[in-house]
Structures are given as structure tokens and as C-alpha cells.
Short mmCIF file of C-alpha atoms in Angstrom, two decimals:
data_model
loop_
_atom_site.label_atom_id
_atom_site.label_comp_id
_atom_site.label_asym_id
_atom_site.label_seq_id
_atom_site.Cartn_x
_atom_site.Cartn_y
_atom_site.Cartn_z
CA UNK N 184 35.12 120.49 -23.99
CA UNK N 185 38.59 119.34 -25.31
CA UNK N 186 41.01 117.98 -22.40
CA UNK N 187 43.78 120.39 -23.29
CA UNK N 188 46.12 118.39 -21.32
CA UNK N 189 45.68 115.58 -23.70
CA UNK N 190 47.94 114.66 -26.44
CA UNK N 191 47.62 115.69 -29.84
CA UNK N 192 45.20 112.37 -32.02
CA UNK N 193 46.94 111.24 -35.12
CA UNK N 194 44.25 110.93 -37.53
CA UNK N 195 46.49 109.63 -40.54
CA UNK N 196 45.61 106.35 -41.54
CA UNK N 197 48.47 104.03 -41.34
CA UNK N 198 49.58 102.40 -44.65
CA UNK N 199 48.79 98.90 -44.57
CA UNK N 200 51.48 96.51 -44.80
CA UNK N 201 52.62 95.34 -47.82
CA UNK N 202 51.40 91.75 -48.47
CA UNK N 203 54.33 89.22 -48.86
CA UNK N 204 55.76 87.24 -52.04
CA UNK N 205 52.96 84.18 -51.12
CA UNK N 206 50.16 86.28 -50.94
CA UNK N 207 50.79 88.15 -54.23
CA UNK N 208 51.31 84.84 -56.02
CA UNK N 209 48.05 84.14 -54.56
CA UNK N 210 46.18 87.02 -55.78
CA UNK N 211 42.64 86.48 -57.47
CA UNK N 212 40.98 88.56 -60.43
CA UNK N 213 37.29 89.16 -59.21
CA UNK N 214 34.58 87.09 -60.90
CA UNK N 215 33.15 90.09 -61.63
CA UNK N 216 35.89 92.33 -62.91
CA UNK N 217 37.03 89.74 -65.93
CA UNK N 218 33.35 89.75 -66.52
CA UNK N 219 32.95 93.69 -66.34
CA UNK N 220 36.07 94.07 -69.18
CA UNK N 221 34.88 91.45 -71.66
CA UNK N 222 35.57 92.47 -74.93
CA UNK N 223 37.94 95.51 -73.83
CA UNK N 224 41.17 95.60 -75.64
CA UNK N 225 43.93 98.17 -76.19
CA UNK N 226 42.11 100.67 -78.42
CA UNK N 227 38.95 98.68 -79.24
CA UNK N 228 36.61 96.02 -78.44
CA UNK N 229 36.28 92.48 -79.65
CA UNK N 230 32.76 92.20 -81.81
CA UNK N 231 29.75 89.79 -80.56
CA UNK N 232 28.97 88.37 -83.55
CA UNK N 233 28.94 84.54 -82.63
CA UNK N 234 25.63 82.22 -81.83
CA UNK N 235 25.28 78.82 -80.94
CA UNK N 236 25.55 77.37 -84.42
CA UNK N 237 29.33 79.12 -84.80
CA UNK N 238 30.21 78.46 -81.45
CA UNK N 239 29.28 74.97 -81.25
CA UNK N 240 31.37 74.70 -85.06
CA UNK N 241 34.49 76.47 -83.73
CA UNK N 242 34.68 73.68 -81.26
CA UNK N 243 34.18 71.13 -83.49
CA UNK N 244 36.41 72.83 -86.17
CA UNK N 245 39.36 72.92 -83.54
CA UNK N 246 38.91 69.19 -82.62
CA UNK N 247 37.87 67.07 -85.51
CA UNK N 248 41.06 66.87 -87.64
CA UNK N 249 44.38 65.83 -87.50
CA UNK N 250 43.43 63.60 -84.20
CA UNK N 251 41.66 61.38 -86.65
CA UNK N 252 42.72 61.72 -90.20
CA UNK N 253 46.88 61.35 -89.20
CA UNK N 254 47.50 60.33 -85.42
CA UNK N 255 44.79 57.54 -85.89
CA UNK N 256 47.61 55.42 -88.09
CA UNK N 257 50.26 56.32 -84.83
CA UNK N 258 48.14 55.13 -81.78
CA UNK N 259 46.84 51.87 -83.69
CA UNK N 260 50.38 50.29 -83.64
CA UNK N 261 49.93 50.84 -79.72
CA UNK N 262 46.81 49.32 -78.93
CA UNK N 263 45.99 47.11 -81.67
CA UNK N 264 42.06 46.82 -82.60
CA UNK N 265 41.49 47.60 -78.70
CA UNK N 266 42.33 51.75 -80.37
CA UNK N 267 38.45 52.25 -80.97
CA UNK N 268 38.70 51.29 -76.43
CA UNK N 269 41.54 54.19 -76.45
CA UNK N 270 39.01 56.37 -77.44
CA UNK N 271 36.72 55.88 -75.11
CA UNK N 272 39.38 56.31 -72.82
CA UNK N 273 40.44 59.54 -74.17
CA UNK N 274 36.91 60.59 -74.32
CA UNK N 275 35.69 59.59 -70.87
CA UNK N 276 39.08 62.06 -69.74
CA UNK N 277 37.62 64.54 -72.25
CA UNK N 278 34.14 64.26 -70.77
CA UNK N 279 34.74 65.06 -67.13
CA UNK N 280 36.92 68.65 -68.31
CA UNK N 281 34.17 69.33 -70.84
CA UNK N 282 31.60 69.24 -68.15
CA UNK N 283 33.91 71.17 -65.73
CA UNK N 284 34.61 73.64 -68.49
CA UNK N 285 30.54 74.12 -69.39
CA UNK N 286 30.20 75.19 -65.65
CA UNK N 287 32.92 77.60 -65.38
CA UNK N 288 32.25 79.36 -69.14
CA UNK N 289 28.66 79.50 -68.19
CA UNK N 290 29.82 81.49 -65.11
CA UNK N 291 32.81 83.10 -66.37
CA UNK N 292 32.60 83.71 -69.83
CA UNK N 293 35.84 85.35 -70.99
CA UNK N 294 37.95 85.15 -73.87
CA UNK N 295 40.86 83.46 -71.70
CA UNK N 296 39.18 79.94 -70.99
CA UNK N 297 40.74 78.02 -68.01
CA UNK N 298 43.75 80.74 -68.24
CA UNK N 299 40.55 83.48 -66.98
CA UNK N 300 38.97 80.42 -64.82
CA UNK N 301 42.31 79.98 -62.54
CA UNK N 302 42.42 83.58 -62.38
CA UNK N 303 39.42 83.93 -60.47
CA UNK N 304 40.06 81.03 -58.40
CA UNK N 305 43.39 79.96 -57.71
CA UNK N 306 45.59 82.48 -57.66
CA UNK N 307 48.08 84.66 -60.50
CA UNK N 308 50.63 82.02 -60.03
CA UNK N 309 48.11 79.36 -60.99
CA UNK N 310 46.50 81.34 -63.73
CA UNK N 311 50.17 82.19 -65.15
CA UNK N 312 50.99 78.56 -65.28
CA UNK N 313 47.73 77.54 -67.18
CA UNK N 314 47.90 80.12 -69.27
CA UNK N 315 51.77 79.60 -70.13
CA UNK N 316 50.34 75.75 -70.85
CA UNK N 317 47.56 76.77 -72.95
CA UNK N 318 50.16 78.55 -75.21
CA UNK N 319 51.71 75.60 -75.31
CA UNK N 320 48.61 73.79 -76.12
CA UNK N 321 47.39 75.80 -78.54
CA UNK N 322 50.70 76.74 -80.16
CA UNK N 323 52.27 73.73 -80.60
CA UNK N 324 48.88 71.76 -81.93
CA UNK N 325 48.28 74.43 -84.29
CA UNK N 326 52.15 72.92 -85.80
CA UNK N 327 51.32 69.74 -85.39
CA UNK N 328 47.78 70.19 -86.93
CA UNK N 329 49.81 71.66 -89.88
CA UNK N 330 52.18 68.80 -90.57
CA UNK N 331 49.54 66.57 -91.12
CA UNK N 332 47.52 68.94 -93.30
CA UNK N 333 50.58 68.52 -95.73
CA UNK N 334 50.60 64.51 -95.65
CA UNK N 335 47.22 64.81 -96.99
CA UNK N 336 47.92 67.54 -99.06
CA UNK N 337 50.91 65.46 -100.67
CA UNK N 338 48.23 62.53 -101.12
CA UNK N 339 45.79 64.79 -103.27
CA UNK N 340 48.39 66.13 -105.79
CA UNK N 341 49.88 62.85 -105.82
CA UNK N 342 45.90 61.31 -106.85
CA UNK N 343 45.08 64.38 -109.15
CA UNK N 344 47.81 65.74 -110.82
CA UNK N 345 50.72 63.06 -110.49
CA UNK N 346 53.13 65.26 -108.66
CA UNK N 347 54.28 65.31 -104.62
CA UNK N 348 56.39 68.19 -102.91
CA UNK N 349 59.72 66.93 -102.23
CA UNK N 350 60.35 65.05 -99.44
CA UNK N 351 63.31 68.00 -98.59
CA UNK N 352 60.81 70.94 -98.38
CA UNK N 353 57.71 68.74 -97.09
CA UNK N 354 59.46 67.19 -93.99
CA UNK N 355 61.03 68.52 -91.03
CA UNK N 356 64.78 68.39 -89.83
CA UNK N 357 65.58 64.85 -89.18
CA UNK N 358 62.93 63.36 -91.52
CA UNK N 359 64.91 61.55 -93.71
CA UNK N 360 66.67 64.22 -95.79
CA UNK N 361 63.50 67.07 -94.63
CA UNK N 362 64.75 70.71 -94.66
CA UNK N 363 61.56 72.37 -94.00
CA UNK N 364 57.91 71.46 -94.10
CA UNK N 365 57.12 74.25 -96.37
CA UNK N 366 53.34 73.40 -96.51
CA UNK N 367 52.41 73.31 -93.29
CA UNK N 368 54.38 76.86 -93.13
CA UNK N 369 51.96 77.86 -95.66
CA UNK N 370 48.24 76.76 -93.84
CA UNK N 371 49.46 78.44 -91.35
CA UNK N 372 49.99 81.71 -92.97
CA UNK N 373 46.72 81.49 -94.81
CA UNK N 374 44.60 80.94 -92.01
CA UNK N 375 46.48 84.12 -90.05
CA UNK N 376 45.08 85.81 -93.66
CA UNK N 377 41.80 84.33 -92.72
CA UNK N 378 41.68 85.71 -88.91
CA UNK N 379 42.89 89.11 -89.55
CA UNK N 380 39.42 89.52 -91.74
CA UNK N 381 37.95 89.27 -88.05
CA UNK N 382 35.69 86.48 -85.69
CA UNK N 383 32.68 86.81 -88.10
CA UNK N 384 34.05 86.11 -91.33
CA UNK N 385 36.70 83.48 -89.87
CA UNK N 386 33.32 81.51 -88.42
CA UNK N 387 31.63 81.59 -91.51
CA UNK N 388 34.85 80.08 -93.18
CA UNK N 389 35.24 77.56 -90.80
CA UNK N 390 31.46 76.43 -90.55
CA UNK N 391 31.99 75.55 -94.47
CA UNK N 392 35.21 73.47 -93.59
CA UNK N 393 33.46 71.55 -90.89
CA UNK N 394 30.24 70.27 -93.04
CA UNK N 395 33.28 69.26 -95.43
CA UNK N 396 35.13 67.36 -93.26
CA UNK N 397 32.36 65.64 -91.38
CA UNK N 398 30.99 64.66 -95.15
CA UNK N 399 34.51 63.29 -95.49
CA UNK N 400 34.63 61.22 -92.85
CA UNK N 401 30.71 59.53 -93.66
CA UNK N 402 32.23 58.97 -97.06
CA UNK N 403 35.28 57.17 -95.46
CA UNK N 404 32.48 54.85 -93.32
CA UNK N 405 30.66 53.82 -96.36
CA UNK N 406 33.69 53.23 -98.35
CA UNK N 407 35.48 50.97 -95.56
CA UNK N 408 32.43 49.28 -94.47
CA UNK N 409 32.64 47.10 -98.04
CA UNK N 410 35.80 45.93 -96.94
CA UNK N 411 35.15 45.39 -92.93
CA UNK N 412 36.79 41.65 -92.02
CA UNK N 413 35.77 40.76 -88.33
CA UNK N 414 38.60 38.54 -87.83
CA UNK N 415 40.98 41.91 -87.67
CA UNK N 416 39.31 42.04 -84.15
CA UNK N 417 40.46 38.34 -83.28
CA UNK N 418 43.60 39.66 -81.61
CA UNK N 419 41.43 42.72 -79.48
CA UNK N 420 44.53 43.73 -77.49
CA UNK N 421 47.45 42.77 -78.63
CA UNK N 422 49.66 44.65 -76.32
CA UNK N 423 47.70 44.52 -73.47
CA UNK N 424 46.09 47.51 -71.29
CA UNK N 425 49.42 49.41 -71.35
CA UNK N 426 49.13 49.56 -74.75
CA UNK N 427 45.85 50.90 -74.92
CA UNK N 428 46.54 53.59 -71.97
CA UNK N 429 49.80 54.67 -74.14
CA UNK N 430 47.20 54.96 -77.59
CA UNK N 431 45.10 56.68 -75.00
CA UNK N 432 47.30 59.12 -73.93
CA UNK N 433 48.19 59.77 -77.97
CA UNK N 434 44.75 59.96 -78.49
CA UNK N 435 44.21 62.77 -76.30
CA UNK N 436 45.68 65.29 -78.64
CA UNK N 437 42.23 64.07 -80.94
CA UNK N 438 40.07 65.89 -78.67
CA UNK N 439 41.95 68.90 -78.02
CA UNK N 440 40.11 71.80 -79.05
CA UNK N 441 36.28 71.09 -77.79
CA UNK N 442 37.14 74.09 -75.41
CA UNK N 443 37.94 76.50 -78.10
CA UNK N 444 34.25 78.00 -77.99
CA UNK N 445 35.30 79.22 -74.39
CA UNK N 446 38.05 81.04 -75.61
CA UNK N 447 35.27 83.13 -77.87
CA UNK N 448 33.36 84.04 -75.01
CA UNK N 449 34.20 87.81 -75.46
CA UNK N 450 32.54 87.28 -78.82
CA UNK N 451 29.32 85.51 -78.21
CA UNK N 452 26.24 87.00 -78.56
CA UNK N 453 24.77 84.99 -75.78
CA UNK N 454 27.92 83.85 -73.67
CA UNK N 455 26.45 82.12 -70.66
CA UNK N 456 23.16 80.27 -72.31
CA UNK N 457 25.63 79.23 -75.43
CA UNK N 458 29.16 78.52 -74.49
CA UNK N 459 28.09 75.33 -72.22
CA UNK N 460 25.35 73.95 -74.88
CA UNK N 461 28.28 74.64 -77.55
CA UNK N 462 31.12 72.58 -75.75
CA UNK N 463 28.98 69.33 -74.73
CA UNK N 464 27.54 69.62 -78.29
CA UNK N 465 30.61 69.38 -80.04
CA UNK N 466 32.09 66.70 -77.85
CA UNK N 467 29.15 64.47 -78.31
CA UNK N 468 29.39 64.72 -82.20
CA UNK N 469 33.18 64.37 -82.32
CA UNK N 470 33.65 61.21 -79.80
CA UNK N 471 30.46 59.86 -82.16
CA UNK N 472 32.91 60.26 -84.99
CA UNK N 473 35.76 59.27 -83.55
CA UNK N 474 34.37 55.45 -82.32
CA UNK N 475 33.05 55.23 -85.61
CA UNK N 476 36.03 56.08 -88.10
CA UNK N 477 38.37 53.91 -85.71
CA UNK N 478 35.95 51.01 -85.52
CA UNK N 479 35.81 50.84 -89.40
CA UNK N 480 39.10 51.80 -89.84
CA UNK N 481 40.74 48.66 -87.86
CA UNK N 482 37.82 46.73 -89.32
CA UNK N 483 39.10 47.16 -93.20
CA UNK N 484 42.66 47.04 -92.07
CA UNK N 485 44.98 44.64 -90.05
CA UNK N 486 46.12 46.46 -87.04
CA UNK N 487 49.41 45.67 -88.19
CA UNK N 488 49.75 47.59 -91.54
CA UNK N 489 49.36 51.14 -89.97
CA UNK N 490 52.55 50.75 -88.81
CA UNK N 491 54.44 53.70 -90.98
CA UNK N 492 51.33 54.95 -92.98
CA UNK N 493 50.73 57.99 -93.53
CA UNK N 494 47.26 59.86 -94.88
CA UNK N 495 46.44 56.36 -93.49
CA UNK N 496 42.33 56.79 -94.33
CA UNK N 497 43.23 57.82 -97.42
CA UNK N 498 45.28 54.78 -98.34
CA UNK N 499 42.32 52.33 -96.75
CA UNK N 500 39.97 54.08 -98.96
CA UNK N 501 42.17 53.15 -102.00
CA UNK N 502 43.06 49.51 -100.81
CA UNK N 503 39.42 48.42 -100.21
CA UNK N 504 37.56 50.20 -103.35
CA UNK N 505 40.98 49.00 -105.43
CA UNK N 506 40.89 52.51 -107.30
CA UNK N 507 42.56 55.73 -106.38
CA UNK N 508 39.82 57.91 -107.10
CA UNK N 509 37.94 57.15 -103.50
CA UNK N 510 41.15 58.00 -101.68
CA UNK N 511 41.90 61.00 -103.63
CA UNK N 512 38.53 62.69 -102.88
CA UNK N 513 39.05 62.05 -98.90
CA UNK N 514 42.34 64.08 -99.00
CA UNK N 515 40.73 66.71 -100.88
CA UNK N 516 38.28 66.47 -97.86
CA UNK N 517 41.29 66.23 -95.01
CA UNK N 518 42.95 68.95 -96.80
CA UNK N 519 39.87 71.53 -96.23
CA UNK N 520 38.76 70.05 -92.76
CA UNK N 521 42.75 70.21 -91.15
CA UNK N 522 42.58 73.47 -92.68
CA UNK N 523 39.60 74.78 -90.14
CA UNK N 524 41.57 73.12 -86.90
CA UNK N 525 44.53 75.31 -88.28
CA UNK N 526 42.07 78.30 -88.25
CA UNK N 527 39.72 77.79 -85.00
CA UNK N 528 43.04 76.35 -82.73
CA UNK N 529 45.25 79.53 -83.66
CA UNK N 530 41.83 81.57 -83.05
CA UNK N 531 41.74 79.98 -79.71
CA UNK N 532 45.58 80.95 -79.07
CA UNK N 533 45.50 84.51 -80.00
CA UNK N 534 42.21 85.08 -77.58
CA UNK N 535 44.10 83.57 -74.76
CA UNK N 536 47.14 86.11 -75.34
CA UNK N 537 44.76 88.58 -75.72
CA UNK N 538 43.55 88.24 -72.23
CA UNK N 539 46.66 87.54 -70.74
CA UNK N 540 47.92 90.91 -72.40
CA UNK N 541 44.95 92.97 -70.67
CA UNK N 542 45.53 91.88 -67.34
CA UNK N 543 49.21 92.54 -67.53
CA UNK N 544 51.08 89.45 -67.76
CA UNK N 545 52.18 89.18 -70.93
CA UNK N 546 52.97 92.78 -72.99
CA UNK N 547 49.74 95.33 -73.88
CA UNK N 548 50.48 95.35 -77.25
CA UNK N 549 49.27 91.63 -77.57
CA UNK N 550 45.69 92.87 -76.80
CA UNK N 551 45.74 96.24 -79.51
CA UNK N 552 42.37 95.12 -81.06
CA UNK N 553 41.99 96.95 -84.86
CA UNK N 554 38.87 99.27 -84.99
CA UNK N 555 37.53 98.53 -88.36
CA UNK N 556 37.59 94.14 -88.04
CA UNK N 557 37.89 94.19 -84.10
CA UNK N 558 41.10 91.63 -84.59
CA UNK N 559 44.32 91.39 -82.23
CA UNK N 560 46.14 92.21 -85.55
CA UNK N 561 49.77 92.16 -84.07
CA UNK N 562 48.84 89.31 -81.49
CA UNK N 563 47.39 87.15 -84.63
CA UNK N 564 50.79 87.93 -86.74
CA UNK N 565 53.18 86.97 -83.77
CA UNK N 566 51.63 84.12 -83.03
CA UNK N 567 51.06 82.71 -86.72
CA UNK N 568 54.62 83.60 -86.85
CA UNK N 569 55.50 81.37 -84.01
CA UNK N 570 53.53 78.61 -85.07
CA UNK N 571 54.64 78.08 -88.30
CA UNK N 572 58.46 77.96 -87.34
CA UNK N 573 57.12 75.22 -85.15
CA UNK N 574 55.37 73.37 -88.19
CA UNK N 575 58.06 73.79 -90.68
CA UNK N 576 60.84 72.48 -88.08
CA UNK N 577 59.36 70.38 -85.75
CA UNK N 578 58.61 66.53 -86.59
CA UNK N 579 55.02 65.95 -85.54
CA UNK N 580 55.44 63.07 -83.18
CA UNK N 581 57.11 65.19 -80.42
CA UNK N 582 54.34 68.06 -81.19
CA UNK N 583 51.88 65.71 -80.64
CA UNK N 584 52.99 64.37 -77.29
CA UNK N 585 53.91 68.04 -76.48
CA UNK N 586 50.75 68.93 -76.76
CA UNK N 587 49.07 66.65 -75.07
CA UNK N 588 50.77 66.96 -72.00
CA UNK N 589 50.24 70.87 -71.63
CA UNK N 590 46.83 70.45 -72.58
CA UNK N 591 45.42 67.57 -69.62
CA UNK N 592 47.63 69.64 -67.20
CA UNK N 593 45.11 73.06 -67.67
CA UNK N 594 42.11 70.64 -68.10
CA UNK N 595 43.13 69.31 -64.68
CA UNK N 596 43.59 72.76 -63.29
CA UNK N 597 39.77 73.70 -64.23
CA UNK N 598 38.71 70.93 -62.86
CA UNK N 599 40.28 72.06 -59.13
CA UNK N 600 39.08 75.22 -60.30
CA UNK N 601 35.26 74.16 -60.67
CA UNK N 602 35.59 73.07 -56.93
CA UNK N 603 37.09 75.92 -55.40
CA UNK N 604 34.29 78.12 -56.91
CA UNK N 605 31.55 76.06 -55.73
CA UNK N 606 33.02 76.54 -52.33
CA UNK N 607 33.89 80.13 -52.22
CA UNK N 608 31.39 81.28 -54.54
CA UNK N 609 28.46 79.51 -54.29
CA UNK N 610 25.72 82.36 -54.60
CA UNK N 611 27.51 82.73 -58.52
CA UNK N 612 25.16 82.71 -61.08
CA UNK N 613 25.37 78.90 -62.77
CA UNK N 614 23.79 78.48 -66.63
CA UNK N 615 25.29 74.76 -65.89
CA UNK N 616 26.05 72.84 -63.20
CA UNK N 617 28.62 69.71 -63.11
CA UNK N 618 26.23 67.15 -61.90
CA UNK N 619 26.93 64.90 -58.98
CA UNK N 620 28.96 67.76 -57.04
CA UNK N 621 32.77 67.65 -56.76
CA UNK N 622 32.62 63.95 -57.61
CA UNK N 623 32.87 64.80 -61.48
CA UNK N 624 35.69 66.89 -61.46
CA UNK N 625 37.84 64.84 -58.97
CA UNK N 626 37.67 62.38 -61.34
CA UNK N 627 38.12 64.46 -64.26
CA UNK N 628 41.88 65.38 -62.54
CA UNK N 629 42.63 62.32 -61.87
CA UNK N 630 42.16 60.92 -65.02
CA UNK N 631 43.96 63.78 -66.74
CA UNK N 632 46.57 62.91 -64.06
CA UNK N 633 46.53 58.88 -65.14
CA UNK N 634 47.30 59.88 -68.78
CA UNK N 635 49.93 62.56 -68.18
CA UNK N 636 52.00 59.85 -66.54
CA UNK N 637 51.04 57.47 -69.54
CA UNK N 638 53.35 59.89 -71.54
CA UNK N 639 56.97 59.28 -72.13
CA UNK N 640 60.17 60.75 -69.82
CA UNK N 641 61.26 62.84 -72.57
CA UNK N 642 57.83 64.64 -72.59
CA UNK N 643 57.78 65.53 -69.17
CA UNK N 644 61.68 67.07 -69.62
CA UNK N 645 60.28 69.36 -72.24
CA UNK N 646 56.90 70.16 -70.40
CA UNK N 647 59.68 70.62 -67.41
CA UNK N 648 61.76 72.78 -69.67
CA UNK N 649 58.81 75.20 -71.31
CA UNK N 650 57.85 75.40 -67.23
CA UNK N 651 60.82 76.42 -66.46
CA UNK N 652 60.99 79.25 -68.99
CA UNK N 653 57.65 80.12 -68.24
CA UNK N 654 58.24 80.92 -64.62
CA UNK N 655 61.49 83.02 -65.38
CA UNK N 656 59.29 85.02 -67.82
CA UNK N 657 56.66 85.65 -65.23
CA UNK N 658 58.81 86.74 -62.28
CA UNK N 659 60.94 89.41 -64.69
CA UNK N 660 58.08 90.29 -66.11
CA UNK N 661 54.22 89.78 -64.95
CA UNK N 662 54.82 89.51 -61.25
CA UNK N 663 55.47 92.94 -61.46
CA UNK N 664 53.25 94.33 -63.94
CA UNK N 665 50.35 92.97 -63.88
CA UNK N 666 47.19 95.13 -63.76
CA UNK N 667 46.46 93.51 -59.85
CA UNK N 668 50.33 94.26 -58.94
CA UNK N 669 49.65 97.41 -60.39
CA UNK N 670 46.47 98.40 -58.76
CA UNK N 671 48.24 97.17 -55.11
CA UNK N 672 51.03 99.73 -55.65
CA UNK N 673 47.90 102.62 -56.57
CA UNK N 674 46.39 102.34 -53.20
CA UNK N 675 49.29 102.00 -51.35
CA UNK N 676 50.74 105.59 -53.16
CA UNK N 677 47.23 106.99 -51.94
CA UNK N 678 47.12 106.01 -48.62
CA UNK N 679 50.71 107.03 -48.00
#
């Protein structure tokens, strides 16, 4: 029997307190939600069409290119013959991060790469910062690679038909009388056309180009070894360890792209199995080729001759063989192979923005998928135009350093994310585990930090300005429009 004198009970559930700013910035997206949304875009889905072979070729295609064909010429004057050691240091930095990438790719096989890993472990603000760094890494590296492509195109034209593109139309403003780097713009637009055809077609083209680039580097080693002089290694470290460190930071650009397979997580047939394998296989193959080519190059040429050289490997082959045929043949291989880097890195950039768009942190139109090709068309066109303009107007050296610092920052966050996910989700299925517990991820973080602080002050200023612009965009747009923010608002309204 009810107590008639008791006051009426209010059974309305009180609305939960609105989370504070700090809690909103730290909101995480559950791993299960990330995986369940795999492939879903605005108006269509990405198609799962890539196996282990294609994924490995994507990572090799995105990595093996301008770093060895062009940036080697910039790094040797910094380190001397010890450039081979600088490659090893940069490779170790990449290895530690590659192990972390492999574990996270097997656990969270989605398109956003380290951005998505950070969203699941470190919170929305850190994920945004990571994604913004990836925009810098992928977008600017496409431009840098495209600039290197133009150098070898001129070498090829000179060796075949005896003409070159005028300097005013093949160099950025500020480089002599340069007005616009037209070849760099053209190769980005050509890559855009391939990508608009879909991931499967792009992967086929990339595989052919990767085979050509490996053949070109093997040919260089065969010809270059004939001019090998052991005396070129007599003064192994002329500029000391500081020179090796500076060269290592520059050469880290050469390893950017091994993580490209992780951006294909939503188009892989068996991502949990194949993504970790593709990442590790590609890094092993690329590192072996880098050390071999660098060793032969320095053995064939005195390290002082590298300063100011363009199309360095082709020039070495011409010098060693005493004829232009082999250098022209290498230039042809470089033109084809560097184009594959533009293609695959541009692909990775579009897929990262696709994931960020799905989360509401950038406009949703960037996640709209064409129903026939399965490609995010507007995303691809806008990214290509952005990269093309950078390639046409910014000198190579500035692009390389800006790419390296953005990549190192993103890689550092991936190493942290592995440790955090191990602690917060120990039960999560992992098809690959980084050995020795947290030791290697911590080393990966420290190596990334060491290389970042080896870069010059101007690069840090550019990076700081880029980060500031990204934070302004996030707080004006993504902070309130992200899907997690929208879901929180809807849940609060339902309770009320």
C-alpha cells in the first residue's frame, strides 16, 4: 500500500553533466567503431581488391624514389662517405616505427593510418594533430617527389633528343630565373587521372613502375661498381657525427612511404594478415637497396663532387661508363619510378582525408565515393591541385625538410599509441606484436625526437606555423562538427 503522505517521486533521469573542454579534446573513438565503419563513405564504399603483393608494392612504390635518385645528392655533402651510416640511422628510426605501424595495422585495419590509431588511443585533439601532420607529410612529399621527377625528365630529354625544358619552366621561383616547375605539376596531374580510375587500376600501374625502378637501381649498381675506388672511403666521416646526424634527418625523407600500405586498410582483402607483412617486407627491401646504391655511388665518385649535382645517379653512370647511353637509360627508369611515388603517396593522402572526413573533422564532401570506381573523386582532385601548386612553386630542399618533420612527429605518435593501446586494450586481437614489450616503441619515439631536433630552425618555424593553422581550423570546425561531438549532443537531447 502506498504511503499517501509521501511526496511524489520524480522519476525523470537527470541530464548528464556536459563534459568539459578537456574531456571533449580527449574523447576517443572505439576500435570496434573504426573497424565497423571500414570502407564506408558518402554515397558509396571503397572496394576491397588489394592482396599482399599489391600492398607491398604500394609501400615500395611510395618509398623508393626521389630519396635515392635525388636526395642522395643533398645528403652526401653533409655526411661524406658516411652517408651509408646515415642511411642506417634513418633506417633504424623507420624500423622502430614500422614495427609499431605493423602492430596497429593488424589491430585497427582502417584507411586513416596513424591518424586513426591516435583517435582510438590518444584522443581527438591528438588525432587531429596527427592527421594534420600527415597532410603535411603526404601532401608536401608528393610535391617534393614531383620536383625530383622534373630533374630526371630533363636528363632523359637531353640524352634522347638533345633538348631540355627551359630553366624558367622547370624550376620554382627563387631558383635562378625560375618561374614555375611545369614538369612537377604535370606528373601530379597525371597521377590524379590514374587515381580517379580506382584503387585496383592504380595498383596495377604502380606494380609495373616498381619493377622498373628496382631494375634501374640494380643496373646502376652494376655499372657504378666498375668505377669503384676504395680511396673514396679513406676519409669516412669528414664532417663528424654531427654531419651524419644532419644527413640522417634529411635522408629520413627517403623512408617516408613505408606506411602507405596502412592507408589501404579499407581496400585490402585480408587487412589483419596482409598489412603488417606488407609494411615489414617493403622496409626490408627498400633499406637493402638504399645502402647498396649509396655505397656504390660514394665508391664511384669522390664525395665532394656530389655538391650541387642534379640527377646524381645518372651523372655517375655517364662518368663511369664514359658515354651517355647508360645515364639516359637510368633517367628513363627514374622518370617511371619516381612517378610511382607520386601516384602512391597521393593515394595515401586521399585515403587519410577520407577517414578524417568520415569522422567529421574535415568537410564530409571529401569522403564522397564515386559509385562506379570506388574513388573519392572530389577529395582526389582537390588534393592533387594542392600538391601540384606546391610542386610548381616551392624549391625541393624546403619541401624535403618540411616533409621529414611532419613525418617524424606522426611516427612518434604511432609509437606512443602502441604502448597506450597495449595498456588500455590488452585483450584486443593483434595479428602482429612488437617484440620486447614497450622497449622498441619507446626507442622508436626517441629516435624520431632525435631526428626532429637535428633539423634546422627554419623548418621548425614552418612546422610551428603549420600546427597553429591546423589548431585554428580544428577549433573553428572539427571541435563541434566531429561525429563524436554530434553523437554527444544527440545523446544529451534524448536524455532531456
